[in-house]
Amino acid sequence: MRITNIINIDDCFDGSGIKELCFDCEITKDFIFSLTNHGTLKYFGDFARPFYKLTVNDKYYIKGVEGNNTMRIFLQNQKYLNDFIQSVIQ
Amino acid sequence: MVYLNNCATSYPKPISVYENIEKYIRNIPSDYSRSGGINGSIDYIAKTREIIAEMFSVKKAEQVIFTSGATEALNLVIKGVLYKGDHVITTETEHNSVLRPLKTLEQKGTIEISIVECDEYGFIEPSNIINQIKGNTRLIVINHASNVTGTVQNIEAITNNLPNREIKILLDASQTAGNIPINFSNLNIDYMAFTGHKYMYSLQGTGCLIIKEGNRPLPLKTGGTGVKSNLLYQPEEMPLYYEAGTPNITGIVSLYYGAKYIIDSGIKNMLRIKKEHIKNIIKLTQSNPLIQPVGINTNIEQLAVFNFTVKNVSVNDVSYILENSYKIVARSGLHCAPLIHSKLGTQEEGTIRISPSVFTTNEEITYFCKAVNEIANAL
Ligand SMILES: Cc1ncc(COP(=O)(O)O)c(C=O)c1O
């Protein structure tokens, strides 16, 4: 899977560390469960569409919904975006 | 999608708004107020001024100034009436469109500000405003209803107890215009600012400032008016003095049909429908101790808004799941009103705010309640 776009997300506070990552395909259940290799994964399968949240100690957390083409990353520091892309996506 | 974020921007708009915007932009541009006016075309600028004046019981249509929103209208007054050494009273319930211009003038050393506290529902005790008045108090800026809790302030209790009328009152009616009946003349205020894209059912980038006769703030901008073009200074008559530049006529058309829809449907009837939705939300969520309502008090006048948090869960996660998993649009955060949250106990992250519209269906409300119960129980 490939990242096709990274959109900055503003929130009420300093949103500079929040990015929407857009992919060229849907996020599958298999991909979500592969995230357990990188941090602590919580998966809520009973919602209308399943929600997941991955926390990677002190670096970032991501959240998303299965079947979407996007996920949201909350970075403690911008430099961890590359960490995420290199370790999780590639 | 289920849209429950009408406090931010109303959706959908009445069909007449969509249809007439389209009709207007597909026709040859024609503007009577700018020495135009093709035979048979509608003078929307004049008509809209009149309908707004009628809706808010304003004596003369020329007291209605079109702006790009509440922000511009509020800035116009704040920057147009205050001088060095003036004192301004405002409240903890204000939106940043009031707080930021005031704080900027304070930072420059132009004015001093007193910010009056609200209670845990966002209500301001009127006497607390009156008690802050000093010799140099020139302006009181007050949010008619908080865009967080929807609590409506008792404006007459302030205006009727002013020691003198040199103190001007600027009302931010962004949440109340089109939502509850407002009689500008009876409120005895000097200025009323509101935005068009919320409960007036108009486009973003529309709004009004209503100015009580006899008041003349300095204009925020000067420029072309399409008439009296031989003058090198801004024409001083109302409303031209404040309306430099080509107006947003498409937006004004939307404002006309939004206002007309409200008048035709009956504002009280519309409010009753919206409040019924809030009652249902309370009924369908109150047995869940994990869903914690914020700022709700059924014994005071509040607009149709439901704020809540979910115990031990980030409000951002809740709104994210609502939107992405359940396709329900609701807003979480501070709602651009940072000070009120200290009284609501939500200063860390804010709240999730649910604001239905007259077009929201009972099924949508039931679906939202089911979703939020599921989310609260699972997380
Ligand atoms: C109470 C209040 N005042 C002012 C505004 C600003 O409106 P606008 O951004 O349309 O100028 C808003 C909109 O969010 C509001 O809720």
mmCIF file of C-alpha atoms in Angstrom, chain B residues 178-303:
data_model
loop_
_atom_site.group_PDB
_atom_site.id
_atom_site.type_symbol
_atom_site.label_atom_id
_atom_site.label_comp_id
_atom_site.label_asym_id
_atom_site.label_seq_id
_atom_site.Cartn_x
_atom_site.Cartn_y
_atom_site.Cartn_z
ATOM 1 C CA GLY B 178 -33.158 32.632 13.173
ATOM 2 C CA ASN B 179 -33.308 30.372 16.223
ATOM 3 C CA ILE B 180 -35.383 32.364 18.722
ATOM 4 C CA PRO B 181 -37.522 35.473 18.192
ATOM 5 C CA ILE B 182 -35.469 38.665 18.624
ATOM 6 C CA ASN B 183 -36.920 42.148 18.855
ATOM 7 C CA PHE B 184 -33.949 44.456 18.308
ATOM 8 C CA SER B 185 -35.867 47.558 19.344
ATOM 9 C CA ASN B 186 -37.224 46.072 22.584
ATOM 10 C CA LEU B 187 -33.857 44.680 23.625
ATOM 11 C CA ASN B 188 -32.661 48.277 23.754
ATOM 12 C CA ILE B 189 -29.226 47.421 22.445
ATOM 13 C CA ASP B 190 -27.014 49.482 20.146
ATOM 14 C CA TYR B 191 -25.568 46.851 17.862
ATOM 15 C CA MET B 192 -26.465 43.323 16.920
ATOM 16 C CA ALA B 193 -24.095 41.124 14.936
ATOM 17 C CA PHE B 194 -24.992 37.791 13.440
ATOM 18 C CA THR B 195 -23.827 35.371 10.841
ATOM 19 C CA GLY B 196 -25.938 33.999 8.010
ATOM 20 C CA HIS B 197 -24.765 30.420 7.696
ATOM 21 C CA LYS B 198 -26.071 29.031 10.965
ATOM 22 C CA TYR B 199 -29.753 29.312 11.884
ATOM 23 C CA MET B 200 -30.458 31.884 9.148
ATOM 24 C CA TYR B 201 -29.946 29.049 6.629
ATOM 25 C CA SER B 202 -27.753 31.112 4.320
ATOM 26 C CA LEU B 203 -24.350 30.682 2.764
ATOM 27 C CA GLN B 204 -21.039 30.962 4.588
ATOM 28 C CA GLY B 205 -19.569 34.429 4.199
ATOM 29 C CA THR B 206 -22.833 36.229 4.940
ATOM 30 C CA GLY B 207 -23.902 38.180 7.993
ATOM 31 C CA CYS B 208 -25.288 41.429 9.272
ATOM 32 C CA LEU B 209 -24.654 44.208 11.674
ATOM 33 C CA ILE B 210 -27.753 46.034 12.865
ATOM 34 C CA ILE B 211 -27.044 49.515 14.153
ATOM 35 C CA LYS B 212 -29.442 51.433 16.366
ATOM 36 C CA GLU B 213 -30.199 54.888 14.999
ATOM 37 C CA GLY B 214 -27.854 57.552 16.295
ATOM 38 C CA ASN B 215 -24.805 55.288 16.550
ATOM 39 C CA ARG B 216 -21.968 55.786 14.091
ATOM 40 C CA PRO B 217 -18.955 53.561 14.532
ATOM 41 C CA LEU B 218 -16.065 54.226 12.155
ATOM 42 C CA PRO B 219 -16.225 51.933 9.121
ATOM 43 C CA LEU B 220 -13.870 48.978 8.978
ATOM 44 C CA LYS B 221 -13.246 49.478 5.262
ATOM 45 C CA THR B 222 -13.747 52.157 2.630
ATOM 46 C CA GLY B 223 -13.987 51.822 -1.127
ATOM 47 C CA GLY B 224 -16.350 51.594 -4.042
ATOM 48 C CA THR B 225 -20.089 51.731 -3.498
ATOM 49 C CA GLY B 226 -21.242 51.836 -7.124
ATOM 50 C CA VAL B 227 -23.018 55.141 -6.458
ATOM 51 C CA LYS B 228 -21.715 58.657 -5.683
ATOM 52 C CA SER B 229 -18.516 57.597 -7.381
ATOM 53 C CA ASN B 230 -17.512 61.243 -7.867
ATOM 54 C CA LEU B 231 -16.813 61.491 -4.105
ATOM 55 C CA LEU B 232 -13.264 60.758 -2.982
ATOM 56 C CA TYR B 233 -14.454 59.900 0.523
ATOM 57 C CA GLN B 234 -16.819 57.215 1.685
ATOM 58 C CA PRO B 235 -20.436 58.414 1.356
ATOM 59 C CA GLU B 236 -21.606 58.941 4.915
ATOM 60 C CA GLU B 237 -25.198 57.850 4.669
ATOM 61 C CA MET B 238 -26.428 54.500 5.938
ATOM 62 C CA PRO B 239 -25.858 51.817 4.841
ATOM 63 C CA LEU B 240 -23.267 52.862 2.227
ATOM 64 C CA TYR B 241 -20.905 54.131 4.912
ATOM 65 C CA TYR B 242 -20.246 50.538 5.956
ATOM 66 C CA GLU B 243 -20.616 48.623 2.708
ATOM 67 C CA ALA B 244 -17.572 49.349 0.580
ATOM 68 C CA GLY B 245 -16.737 46.856 -2.139
ATOM 69 C CA THR B 246 -18.879 44.642 -4.331
ATOM 70 C CA PRO B 247 -21.405 42.941 -2.074
ATOM 71 C CA ASN B 248 -21.802 39.172 -1.836
ATOM 72 C CA ILE B 249 -25.139 39.279 -3.642
ATOM 73 C CA THR B 250 -25.372 35.493 -4.003
ATOM 74 C CA GLY B 251 -24.978 35.317 -0.237
ATOM 75 C CA ILE B 252 -27.558 38.067 0.205
ATOM 76 C CA VAL B 253 -29.993 36.106 -1.981
ATOM 77 C CA SER B 254 -29.455 33.109 0.313
ATOM 78 C CA LEU B 255 -30.054 35.337 3.335
ATOM 79 C CA TYR B 256 -33.335 36.520 1.846
ATOM 80 C CA TYR B 257 -34.672 33.019 1.242
ATOM 81 C CA GLY B 258 -33.307 31.772 4.580
ATOM 82 C CA ALA B 259 -35.134 34.585 6.401
ATOM 83 C CA LYS B 260 -38.280 34.034 4.355
ATOM 84 C CA TYR B 261 -38.250 30.330 5.177
ATOM 85 C CA ILE B 262 -38.035 31.096 8.895
ATOM 86 C CA ILE B 263 -40.833 33.674 8.754
ATOM 87 C CA ASP B 264 -43.068 31.341 6.725
ATOM 88 C CA SER B 265 -42.376 28.286 8.920
ATOM 89 C CA GLY B 266 -42.691 30.126 12.233
ATOM 90 C CA ILE B 267 -39.565 30.479 14.337
ATOM 91 C CA LYS B 268 -41.240 29.192 17.518
ATOM 92 C CA ASN B 269 -42.498 26.126 15.745
ATOM 93 C CA MET B 270 -39.019 25.432 14.393
ATOM 94 C CA LEU B 271 -37.468 25.821 17.834
ATOM 95 C CA ARG B 272 -40.032 23.451 19.316
ATOM 96 C CA ILE B 273 -39.030 20.761 16.806
ATOM 97 C CA LYS B 274 -35.314 21.197 17.554
ATOM 98 C CA LYS B 275 -35.924 21.137 21.313
ATOM 99 C CA GLU B 276 -37.951 17.977 20.980
ATOM 100 C CA HIS B 277 -34.854 16.342 19.474
ATOM 101 C CA ILE B 278 -32.785 17.397 22.483
ATOM 102 C CA LYS B 279 -35.409 16.014 24.860
ATOM 103 C CA ASN B 280 -35.218 12.705 23.012
ATOM 104 C CA ILE B 281 -31.431 12.649 23.168
ATOM 105 C CA ILE B 282 -31.584 13.212 26.920
ATOM 106 C CA LYS B 283 -34.210 10.497 27.274
ATOM 107 C CA LEU B 284 -32.245 7.964 25.213
ATOM 108 C CA THR B 285 -28.862 8.557 26.833
ATOM 109 C CA GLN B 286 -29.631 9.426 30.445
ATOM 110 C CA SER B 287 -29.602 5.866 31.715
ATOM 111 C CA ASN B 288 -25.997 5.445 30.565
ATOM 112 C CA PRO B 289 -23.704 6.744 33.323
ATOM 113 C CA LEU B 290 -20.759 6.810 30.901
ATOM 114 C CA ILE B 291 -22.420 9.544 28.831
ATOM 115 C CA GLN B 292 -21.979 12.737 30.809
ATOM 116 C CA PRO B 293 -24.064 15.739 29.712
ATOM 117 C CA VAL B 294 -22.362 19.113 30.063
ATOM 118 C CA GLY B 295 -23.980 22.478 30.782
ATOM 119 C CA ILE B 296 -27.569 21.285 30.424
ATOM 120 C CA ASN B 297 -30.226 22.819 32.644
ATOM 121 C CA THR B 298 -33.832 22.317 31.650
ATOM 122 C CA ASN B 299 -34.938 25.054 34.074
ATOM 123 C CA ILE B 300 -33.296 27.897 32.156
ATOM 124 C CA GLU B 301 -33.672 29.138 28.587
ATOM 125 C CA GLN B 302 -31.307 27.181 26.366
ATOM 126 C CA LEU B 303 -31.157 26.595 22.637
#
